[in-house]
Amino acid sequence: MHPYHLRWYRYRRLLAAVMTLPALDTSTPVPHEFCGQWPCCFNGCAEAGRYVHAAKPCMEPQSAMVLELADAALQAVEPISQRTAALQAFARCAVPQLGLGSLARLVALLQQYGPNEDAELAILLWQGEITQQVAALKAVQRLRRLVAFLQSQGITDAARWLQWRDSADAQAVVHGAPHQAPDTINALLWHLDGGRCDVPWVLTFARRVLGQAPAHGHIMLAIQEMAEAMNLSAKALARRIAWHERLFQALGDVPELRLAWWRCLKRTLHAQLTNATSVKLQVQGVKEPLPLSLAVHLRQGQPMLTIQLPRAFGAAPAWPNLTMVQLRQEGWGPGLRLRLLLQGEGVLPAQLQLAITKRWKAAQLQQPVFERISANKWEISCCWCDGLWKPSCMNLADVNDWATDTALQVLEYVLVLKGMLNCESVA
């Protein structure tokens, strides 16, 4: 390891975060019933409340494309801090408020507001974060021209945008567009040059993952090494990081509130499961040589709440008995993806497994997955998306209410299962 490089544990943490980013999908568009809308687990479906179950997959590539175009339109705004604030306001506020989940929705909005209404549209899009009205208007006008250029090229969705952007003749097409305004051409060329448009987002990603701001050269050298190990070009990897980091701007993550969510969940379940022998909240996947706070660890690993329960007094060894309840977070996407694991001892016969599946379905619970660990040890698991995690617009009371609701969901799974196990023991 060279002395000018990142320290080994920071490099390893950064590499782990990069490896979790999915590749950009340049395939043909996938039909989806939410196409043209912002997916429910990203904006919480305002009509349905603060947090809702998302039964459908996210259309993240469509929303990421809109964020990328907004980023290109804002490049003329100075200083950089104001530009960043405007993009974050666009991602966190304007997109869900205006339903800008795809290029089609953006086109529809621009058609609803004529060019003579750009001042009003600038307020809606940039949420007042650009202090100079002239700069805000120019950003809106540039966005209009960018969208018009994409339409002239037959680009209607994220898949076609990614394919065109990475094609060999993309820059030639832009240079050969004589009817386009110079600032539009410059914005497109800026975006086709990964070195200029992606590096700031790579640095933002590294600062968020590492919790500090290492030197520019150290980060880019690390990305280059990672790209070689992943058999990618440094430009391709930087583009992937930038694509997903723009999406992250819409999450408004606040580690302290996320920690409050987990602690409230722990308190609520502990109060309900009074016979618990231990209740432990920890974060998996974090290996730090220096002690850090749990709030910081939440950014780096997977939170997990484990509750140990005693075996029922007088129960025969063969009787099925619930001994552990565990809830963990499965990833850091727009939704708070949760996995519930119920572990027990004794024999869990096939007929009882079928009965549990039928009873959970009747109670509108998630489909259970059974696993036999040994002759007298078993696990039941299920996963769900607990809606939107967007605490930037929530206060502590709302976060605690959400955690309490989730704890009651977990308790419902536990009580239904324990009731069936008790019936089996009596029988």
Short mmCIF file of C-alpha atoms in Angstrom, two decimals:
data_model
loop_
_atom_site.label_atom_id
_atom_site.label_comp_id
_atom_site.label_asym_id
_atom_site.label_seq_id
_atom_site.Cartn_x
_atom_site.Cartn_y
_atom_site.Cartn_z
CA MET A 1 0.00 0.00 0.00
CA HIS A 2 1.48 3.32 -1.07
CA PRO A 3 1.84 6.05 1.57
CA TYR A 4 -0.25 8.49 -0.48
CA HIS A 5 -3.16 6.08 -0.77
CA LEU A 6 -6.20 5.61 1.47
CA ARG A 7 -5.65 3.65 4.63
CA TRP A 8 -6.49 -0.02 4.16
CA TYR A 9 -9.66 -0.02 6.28
CA ARG A 10 -11.07 3.05 4.49
CA TYR A 11 -10.28 1.49 1.12
CA ARG A 12 -12.01 -1.72 2.19
CA ARG A 13 -15.08 0.16 3.39
CA LEU A 14 -15.25 2.17 0.17
CA LEU A 15 -14.83 -0.99 -1.91
CA ALA A 16 -17.63 -2.72 0.00
CA ALA A 17 -19.95 0.23 -0.69
CA VAL A 18 -19.03 0.29 -4.39
CA MET A 19 -19.63 -3.46 -4.75
CA THR A 20 -23.21 -3.06 -3.51
CA LEU A 21 -24.11 -0.64 -6.32
CA PRO A 22 -26.02 -2.42 -9.10
CA ALA A 23 -24.82 -2.07 -12.67
CA LEU A 24 -26.60 0.42 -14.92
CA ASP A 25 -29.21 -1.35 -17.01
CA THR A 26 -28.79 -0.51 -20.70
CA SER A 27 -31.22 -3.17 -21.86
CA THR A 28 -34.59 -2.51 -23.46
CA PRO A 29 -37.20 -0.84 -21.25
CA VAL A 30 -39.06 -3.12 -18.88
CA PRO A 31 -42.87 -2.69 -18.89
CA HIS A 32 -44.13 -1.61 -15.51
CA GLU A 33 -47.49 -0.43 -14.30
CA PHE A 34 -45.85 2.48 -12.47
CA CYS A 35 -44.03 3.63 -15.63
CA GLY A 36 -44.31 7.40 -15.88
CA GLN A 37 -44.95 7.75 -12.16
CA TRP A 38 -42.75 8.09 -9.11
CA PRO A 39 -42.72 4.64 -7.47
CA CYS A 40 -44.66 4.27 -4.26
CA CYS A 41 -41.71 3.24 -2.11
CA PHE A 42 -39.85 6.41 -3.14
CA ASN A 43 -42.42 9.10 -2.43
CA GLY A 44 -44.57 7.25 0.05
CA CYS A 45 -47.71 7.67 -2.11
CA ALA A 46 -48.86 10.91 -0.51
CA GLU A 47 -52.44 9.70 -0.45
CA ALA A 48 -51.48 6.60 1.53
CA GLY A 49 -49.65 8.31 4.38
CA ARG A 50 -46.07 8.68 5.59
CA TYR A 51 -44.97 5.11 5.00
CA VAL A 52 -46.59 2.42 2.90
CA HIS A 53 -45.82 -1.12 1.84
CA ALA A 54 -44.30 -1.27 -1.65
CA ALA A 55 -45.44 -4.41 -3.43
CA LYS A 56 -43.94 -3.39 -6.79
CA PRO A 57 -40.29 -2.94 -7.80
CA CYS A 58 -38.84 0.56 -7.99
CA MET A 59 -38.32 2.30 -11.33
CA GLU A 60 -35.08 3.84 -10.11
CA PRO A 61 -33.43 4.16 -13.56
CA GLN A 62 -36.27 6.44 -14.72
CA SER A 63 -35.97 8.73 -11.71
CA ALA A 64 -32.16 8.74 -11.88
CA MET A 65 -32.35 9.96 -15.47
CA VAL A 66 -34.47 12.94 -14.40
CA LEU A 67 -31.95 13.78 -11.67
CA GLU A 68 -29.10 13.56 -14.18
CA LEU A 69 -30.82 16.01 -16.56
CA ALA A 70 -31.47 18.41 -13.68
CA ASP A 71 -27.81 18.17 -12.71
CA ALA A 72 -26.78 19.09 -16.26
CA ALA A 73 -29.21 22.02 -16.33
CA LEU A 74 -27.79 23.41 -13.07
CA GLN A 75 -24.15 23.48 -14.17
CA ALA A 76 -24.27 27.21 -14.92
CA VAL A 77 -25.34 28.00 -11.34
CA GLU A 78 -22.60 29.31 -9.04
CA PRO A 79 -21.35 28.85 -6.38
CA ILE A 80 -21.17 25.06 -6.23
CA SER A 81 -22.80 24.96 -2.78
CA GLN A 82 -25.89 26.68 -4.19
CA ARG A 83 -25.93 24.34 -7.17
CA THR A 84 -25.78 21.31 -4.86
CA ALA A 85 -28.54 22.70 -2.63
CA ALA A 86 -30.74 23.30 -5.69
CA LEU A 87 -30.27 19.73 -6.91
CA GLN A 88 -30.97 18.29 -3.45
CA ALA A 89 -34.13 20.39 -3.19
CA PHE A 90 -35.17 19.19 -6.64
CA ALA A 91 -34.58 15.55 -5.66
CA ARG A 92 -36.11 15.64 -2.18
CA CYS A 93 -39.00 18.05 -2.73
CA ALA A 94 -39.81 18.90 -6.35
CA VAL A 95 -39.67 15.33 -7.69
CA PRO A 96 -42.23 13.82 -5.29
CA GLN A 97 -44.40 16.96 -5.27
CA LEU A 98 -44.59 17.12 -9.07
CA GLY A 99 -44.46 13.37 -9.71
CA LEU A 100 -41.29 13.56 -11.80
CA GLY A 101 -40.49 9.86 -11.80
CA SER A 102 -39.66 9.59 -15.50
CA LEU A 103 -38.76 11.60 -18.59
CA ALA A 104 -42.39 11.35 -19.74
CA ARG A 105 -43.57 13.05 -16.56
CA LEU A 106 -40.93 15.76 -16.94
CA VAL A 107 -42.03 16.39 -20.54
CA ALA A 108 -45.64 16.65 -19.41
CA LEU A 109 -44.73 19.21 -16.73
CA LEU A 110 -42.77 21.37 -19.18
CA GLN A 111 -45.77 21.32 -21.51
CA GLN A 112 -48.12 22.38 -18.71
CA TYR A 113 -46.01 25.50 -18.07
CA GLY A 114 -45.24 27.61 -21.11
CA PRO A 115 -41.94 29.47 -21.62
CA ASN A 116 -43.57 32.66 -20.33
CA GLU A 117 -44.13 30.88 -16.99
CA ASP A 118 -40.52 29.82 -16.46
CA ALA A 119 -40.18 32.07 -13.41
CA GLU A 120 -42.97 30.19 -11.65
CA LEU A 121 -41.60 26.86 -12.82
CA ALA A 122 -38.15 27.78 -11.47
CA ILE A 123 -39.63 28.20 -8.00
CA LEU A 124 -41.31 24.79 -8.21
CA LEU A 125 -38.24 22.99 -9.52
CA TRP A 126 -35.45 24.57 -7.47
CA GLN A 127 -37.56 25.31 -4.37
CA GLY A 128 -36.12 28.82 -3.99
CA GLU A 129 -32.55 27.55 -3.42
CA ILE A 130 -31.14 29.67 -6.29
CA THR A 131 -30.96 33.23 -5.01
CA GLN A 132 -30.50 34.93 -8.40
CA GLN A 133 -33.67 34.79 -10.47
CA VAL A 134 -31.70 35.08 -13.72
CA ALA A 135 -29.70 31.95 -12.89
CA ALA A 136 -32.85 30.04 -11.90
CA LEU A 137 -34.53 30.99 -15.19
CA LYS A 138 -31.49 29.95 -17.21
CA ALA A 139 -31.48 26.55 -15.49
CA VAL A 140 -35.13 26.00 -16.40
CA GLN A 141 -34.56 27.09 -19.99
CA ARG A 142 -31.55 24.81 -20.31
CA LEU A 143 -33.62 21.91 -18.93
CA ARG A 144 -36.28 22.61 -21.57
CA ARG A 145 -33.70 22.53 -24.35
CA LEU A 146 -32.07 19.36 -23.03
CA VAL A 147 -35.42 17.59 -22.98
CA ALA A 148 -36.23 18.85 -26.48
CA PHE A 149 -32.90 17.55 -27.77
CA LEU A 150 -33.53 14.10 -26.28
CA GLN A 151 -36.95 14.00 -27.92
CA SER A 152 -35.40 14.91 -31.28
CA GLN A 153 -33.07 11.90 -30.88
CA GLY A 154 -35.93 9.53 -30.05
CA ILE A 155 -34.79 9.12 -26.43
CA THR A 156 -37.88 8.47 -24.32
CA ASP A 157 -36.64 6.54 -21.28
CA ALA A 158 -33.61 5.75 -19.16
CA ALA A 159 -32.56 2.64 -21.10
CA ARG A 160 -32.34 4.55 -24.40
CA TRP A 161 -30.61 7.45 -22.63
CA LEU A 162 -27.92 5.17 -21.21
CA GLN A 163 -27.40 3.46 -24.57
CA TRP A 164 -27.10 6.74 -26.44
CA ARG A 165 -24.91 8.39 -23.80
CA ASP A 166 -22.40 5.53 -23.96
CA SER A 167 -22.41 5.20 -27.75
CA ALA A 168 -19.30 6.07 -29.72
CA ASP A 169 -20.94 8.75 -31.88
CA ALA A 170 -22.81 10.63 -29.12
CA GLN A 171 -20.40 13.58 -29.07
CA ALA A 172 -20.43 13.79 -32.87
CA VAL A 173 -24.24 13.96 -32.80
CA VAL A 174 -24.11 16.83 -30.31
CA HIS A 175 -21.49 18.73 -32.32
CA GLY A 176 -23.63 18.24 -35.42
CA ALA A 177 -26.72 19.86 -33.93
CA PRO A 178 -26.50 23.38 -35.44
CA HIS A 179 -29.93 24.48 -34.25
CA GLN A 180 -29.13 23.91 -30.59
CA ALA A 181 -28.16 26.81 -28.33
CA PRO A 182 -24.47 26.87 -27.34
CA ASP A 183 -25.23 26.39 -23.65
CA THR A 184 -27.31 23.30 -24.47
CA ILE A 185 -24.45 21.83 -26.49
CA ASN A 186 -22.03 22.64 -23.67
CA ALA A 187 -24.31 20.97 -21.11
CA LEU A 188 -24.58 17.82 -23.22
CA LEU A 189 -20.84 17.69 -23.86
CA TRP A 190 -20.26 18.23 -20.14
CA HIS A 191 -22.43 15.23 -19.40
CA LEU A 192 -20.78 13.06 -22.02
CA ASP A 193 -17.43 13.86 -20.41
CA GLY A 194 -17.48 11.59 -17.37
CA GLY A 195 -14.44 13.31 -15.90
CA ARG A 196 -16.30 16.56 -15.40
CA CYS A 197 -19.82 15.49 -14.48
CA ASP A 198 -19.15 12.34 -12.45
CA VAL A 199 -16.11 13.16 -10.31
CA PRO A 200 -17.97 15.56 -7.95
CA TRP A 201 -20.51 12.82 -7.25
CA VAL A 202 -17.78 10.23 -6.70
CA LEU A 203 -16.26 12.53 -4.08
CA THR A 204 -19.67 13.06 -2.47
CA PHE A 205 -20.19 9.30 -2.38
CA ALA A 206 -16.77 8.74 -0.77
CA ARG A 207 -17.33 11.48 1.80
CA ARG A 208 -20.70 9.97 2.76
CA VAL A 209 -19.41 6.39 2.98
CA LEU A 210 -16.22 7.24 4.86
CA GLY A 211 -17.67 9.97 7.05
CA GLN A 212 -14.87 12.33 6.05
CA ALA A 213 -13.41 14.02 2.97
CA PRO A 214 -10.11 12.40 1.86
CA ALA A 215 -7.99 14.02 -0.81
CA HIS A 216 -9.38 14.10 -4.36
CA GLY A 217 -6.39 12.24 -5.78
CA HIS A 218 -6.53 9.48 -3.18
CA ILE A 219 -10.19 8.79 -3.91
CA MET A 220 -9.80 8.75 -7.69
CA LEU A 221 -6.75 6.47 -7.43
CA ALA A 222 -8.79 4.09 -5.28
CA ILE A 223 -11.65 4.15 -7.82
CA GLN A 224 -9.19 3.39 -10.60
CA GLU A 225 -7.86 0.36 -8.69
CA MET A 226 -11.40 -0.84 -7.97
CA ALA A 227 -12.37 -0.47 -11.63
CA GLU A 228 -9.41 -2.60 -12.71
CA ALA A 229 -10.36 -5.28 -10.17
CA MET A 230 -13.97 -5.21 -11.46
CA ASN A 231 -12.82 -5.33 -15.11
CA LEU A 232 -14.30 -1.90 -15.80
CA SER A 233 -12.90 1.39 -16.99
CA ALA A 234 -12.49 4.08 -14.35
CA LYS A 235 -14.96 6.23 -16.30
CA ALA A 236 -17.60 3.48 -16.31
CA LEU A 237 -17.28 2.91 -12.58
CA ALA A 238 -17.36 6.65 -11.82
CA ARG A 239 -20.48 6.95 -13.95
CA ARG A 240 -22.16 4.13 -12.04
CA ILE A 241 -21.31 5.74 -8.70
CA ALA A 242 -22.54 9.16 -9.83
CA TRP A 243 -25.80 7.69 -11.16
CA HIS A 244 -26.66 6.11 -7.82
CA GLU A 245 -25.34 8.96 -5.69
CA ARG A 246 -27.74 11.38 -7.35
CA LEU A 247 -30.53 9.01 -6.39
CA PHE A 248 -29.28 9.02 -2.82
CA GLN A 249 -29.78 12.79 -2.67
CA ALA A 250 -33.53 12.17 -2.62
CA LEU A 251 -33.35 10.09 0.55
CA GLY A 252 -32.42 12.85 2.98
CA ASP A 253 -30.82 10.36 5.33
CA VAL A 254 -30.31 11.49 8.93
CA PRO A 255 -28.40 8.82 10.90
CA GLU A 256 -29.46 10.22 14.26
CA LEU A 257 -33.15 9.83 13.39
CA ARG A 258 -32.55 6.39 11.94
CA LEU A 259 -30.90 5.44 15.23
CA ALA A 260 -33.90 6.88 17.11
CA TRP A 261 -36.15 4.70 14.93
CA TRP A 262 -34.30 1.53 15.90
CA ARG A 263 -34.12 2.44 19.57
CA CYS A 264 -37.86 3.13 19.70
CA LEU A 265 -38.48 -0.19 17.97
CA LYS A 266 -36.31 -1.89 20.59
CA ARG A 267 -38.13 -0.24 23.51
CA THR A 268 -41.57 -1.09 22.14
CA LEU A 269 -40.83 -4.76 21.49
CA HIS A 270 -39.06 -5.13 24.83
CA ALA A 271 -42.09 -3.69 26.60
CA GLN A 272 -44.41 -6.14 24.84
CA LEU A 273 -42.22 -9.24 25.08
CA THR A 274 -41.78 -9.07 28.84
CA ASN A 275 -40.29 -12.56 29.16
CA ALA A 276 -37.32 -11.77 26.88
CA THR A 277 -33.98 -12.90 28.30
CA SER A 278 -31.96 -10.42 26.19
CA VAL A 279 -32.63 -7.58 23.74
CA LYS A 280 -29.66 -6.46 21.65
CA LEU A 281 -29.34 -3.78 18.95
CA GLN A 282 -26.19 -4.01 16.84
CA VAL A 283 -24.85 -3.24 13.36
CA GLN A 284 -23.41 -6.03 11.23
CA GLY A 285 -20.78 -5.68 8.53
CA VAL A 286 -18.75 -2.93 10.24
CA LYS A 287 -15.10 -3.60 11.11
CA GLU A 288 -13.54 -0.42 12.42
CA PRO A 289 -10.17 -0.24 14.19
CA LEU A 290 -11.44 2.84 16.04
CA PRO A 291 -14.62 2.99 18.11
CA LEU A 292 -17.37 4.97 16.39
CA SER A 293 -20.87 5.87 17.47
CA LEU A 294 -23.78 3.60 16.57
CA ALA A 295 -25.27 6.43 14.50
CA VAL A 296 -22.15 6.47 12.30
CA HIS A 297 -22.13 2.67 12.07
CA LEU A 298 -25.69 2.79 10.70
CA ARG A 299 -24.28 4.32 7.52
CA GLN A 300 -21.79 1.48 7.06
CA GLY A 301 -23.57 -1.74 8.00
CA GLN A 302 -26.88 -3.48 8.55
CA PRO A 303 -28.79 -2.70 11.77
CA MET A 304 -30.16 -5.77 13.55
CA LEU A 305 -32.37 -6.14 16.61
CA THR A 306 -32.22 -9.58 18.29
CA ILE A 307 -34.58 -10.67 21.07
CA GLN A 308 -33.95 -13.96 22.86
CA LEU A 309 -36.95 -15.75 24.40
CA PRO A 310 -36.91 -18.56 26.96
CA ARG A 311 -38.24 -22.02 26.22
CA ALA A 312 -41.74 -22.47 27.63
CA PHE A 313 -41.74 -23.91 31.14
CA GLY A 314 -42.48 -27.64 31.16
CA ALA A 315 -42.51 -27.92 27.34
CA ALA A 316 -41.44 -31.27 25.93
CA PRO A 317 -38.26 -31.17 23.77
CA ALA A 318 -40.24 -32.14 20.66
CA TRP A 319 -42.79 -29.33 21.04
CA PRO A 320 -42.12 -26.37 18.71
CA ASN A 321 -41.12 -23.33 20.70
CA LEU A 322 -40.18 -19.80 19.56
CA THR A 323 -36.82 -18.82 21.06
CA MET A 324 -35.58 -15.84 18.99
CA VAL A 325 -37.05 -12.83 17.17
CA GLN A 326 -34.70 -10.91 14.90
CA LEU A 327 -35.37 -7.90 12.66
CA ARG A 328 -32.67 -6.57 10.35
CA GLN A 329 -32.37 -4.02 7.59
CA GLU A 330 -31.68 -5.54 4.17
CA GLY A 331 -29.90 -2.82 2.23
CA TRP A 332 -30.04 0.96 1.87
CA GLY A 333 -32.45 1.59 -0.98
CA PRO A 334 -35.24 4.18 -1.08
CA GLY A 335 -37.45 1.92 1.01
CA LEU A 336 -36.59 0.59 4.45
CA ARG A 337 -36.30 -3.07 3.45
CA LEU A 338 -36.72 -5.28 6.49
CA ARG A 339 -36.21 -9.00 7.11
CA LEU A 340 -37.87 -10.73 10.05
CA LEU A 341 -36.37 -13.98 11.31
CA LEU A 342 -38.21 -16.18 13.82
CA GLN A 343 -36.11 -19.03 15.17
CA GLY A 344 -37.25 -21.89 17.36
CA GLU A 345 -36.58 -25.33 18.77
CA GLY A 346 -38.51 -28.56 18.66
CA VAL A 347 -40.18 -30.25 15.70
CA LEU A 348 -42.02 -28.19 13.08
CA PRO A 349 -44.01 -30.79 11.11
CA ALA A 350 -45.04 -30.28 7.50
CA GLN A 351 -48.75 -29.98 8.32
CA LEU A 352 -47.99 -27.23 10.82
CA GLN A 353 -45.91 -25.37 8.23
CA LEU A 354 -48.82 -25.47 5.80
CA ALA A 355 -51.15 -24.27 8.54
CA ILE A 356 -48.84 -21.38 9.42
CA THR A 357 -48.65 -20.32 5.77
CA LYS A 358 -52.44 -20.41 5.49
CA ARG A 359 -52.94 -18.49 8.74
CA TRP A 360 -50.41 -15.78 7.81
CA LYS A 361 -52.06 -15.36 4.43
CA ALA A 362 -55.46 -14.99 6.07
CA ALA A 363 -54.00 -12.32 8.37
CA GLN A 364 -52.52 -10.54 5.29
CA LEU A 365 -48.97 -11.10 6.52
CA GLN A 366 -45.99 -11.67 4.22
CA GLN A 367 -45.36 -15.13 2.82
CA PRO A 368 -43.21 -17.19 5.24
CA VAL A 369 -40.04 -19.03 4.19
CA PHE A 370 -39.23 -22.13 6.27
CA GLU A 371 -35.79 -23.57 6.84
CA ARG A 372 -34.90 -26.66 8.82
CA ILE A 373 -31.55 -26.08 10.50
CA SER A 374 -31.42 -29.43 12.30
CA ALA A 375 -33.77 -32.13 13.53
CA ASN A 376 -34.95 -29.93 16.39
CA LYS A 377 -34.15 -26.39 15.21
CA TRP A 378 -35.98 -24.32 12.59
CA GLU A 379 -36.30 -20.80 11.17
CA ILE A 380 -39.15 -18.84 9.60
CA SER A 381 -38.34 -15.64 7.71
CA CYS A 382 -40.15 -13.04 5.64
CA CYS A 383 -39.27 -9.69 4.07
CA TRP A 384 -41.12 -6.48 3.35
CA CYS A 385 -40.47 -2.86 2.42
CA ASP A 386 -41.57 -0.63 5.26
CA GLY A 387 -42.23 2.32 3.03
CA LEU A 388 -40.17 5.44 2.57
CA TRP A 389 -37.24 6.45 4.74
CA LYS A 390 -37.19 10.22 4.36
CA PRO A 391 -36.65 11.76 7.79
CA SER A 392 -35.54 15.12 6.40
CA CYS A 393 -39.21 16.12 6.40
CA MET A 394 -40.15 14.20 9.56
CA ASN A 395 -39.78 15.18 13.19
CA LEU A 396 -38.76 12.89 16.03
CA ALA A 397 -42.37 12.22 17.03
CA ASP A 398 -43.20 11.00 13.50
CA VAL A 399 -40.13 8.78 13.48
CA ASN A 400 -41.13 7.25 16.82
CA ASP A 401 -44.70 6.72 15.59
CA TRP A 402 -43.34 4.92 12.55
CA ALA A 403 -41.07 2.74 14.69
CA THR A 404 -43.97 1.87 17.01
CA ASP A 405 -46.14 0.88 14.05
CA THR A 406 -43.37 -1.35 12.72
CA ALA A 407 -42.88 -2.92 16.16
CA LEU A 408 -46.60 -3.74 16.27
CA GLN A 409 -46.28 -5.38 12.83
CA VAL A 410 -43.46 -7.55 14.14
CA LEU A 411 -45.49 -8.35 17.23
CA GLU A 412 -48.39 -9.49 15.05
CA TYR A 413 -46.16 -12.05 13.33
CA VAL A 414 -44.86 -13.24 16.70
CA LEU A 415 -48.26 -13.55 18.36
CA VAL A 416 -49.87 -15.37 15.43
CA LEU A 417 -46.98 -17.84 15.32
CA LYS A 418 -46.88 -18.37 19.11
CA GLY A 419 -50.62 -18.96 19.15
CA MET A 420 -50.31 -21.70 16.54
CA LEU A 421 -47.35 -23.27 18.34
CA ASN A 422 -49.30 -23.33 21.59
CA CYS A 423 -52.21 -25.04 19.82
CA GLU A 424 -49.81 -27.65 18.44
CA SER A 425 -48.38 -28.28 21.94
CA VAL A 426 -51.86 -28.71 23.44
CA ALA A 427 -52.90 -31.06 20.68
#
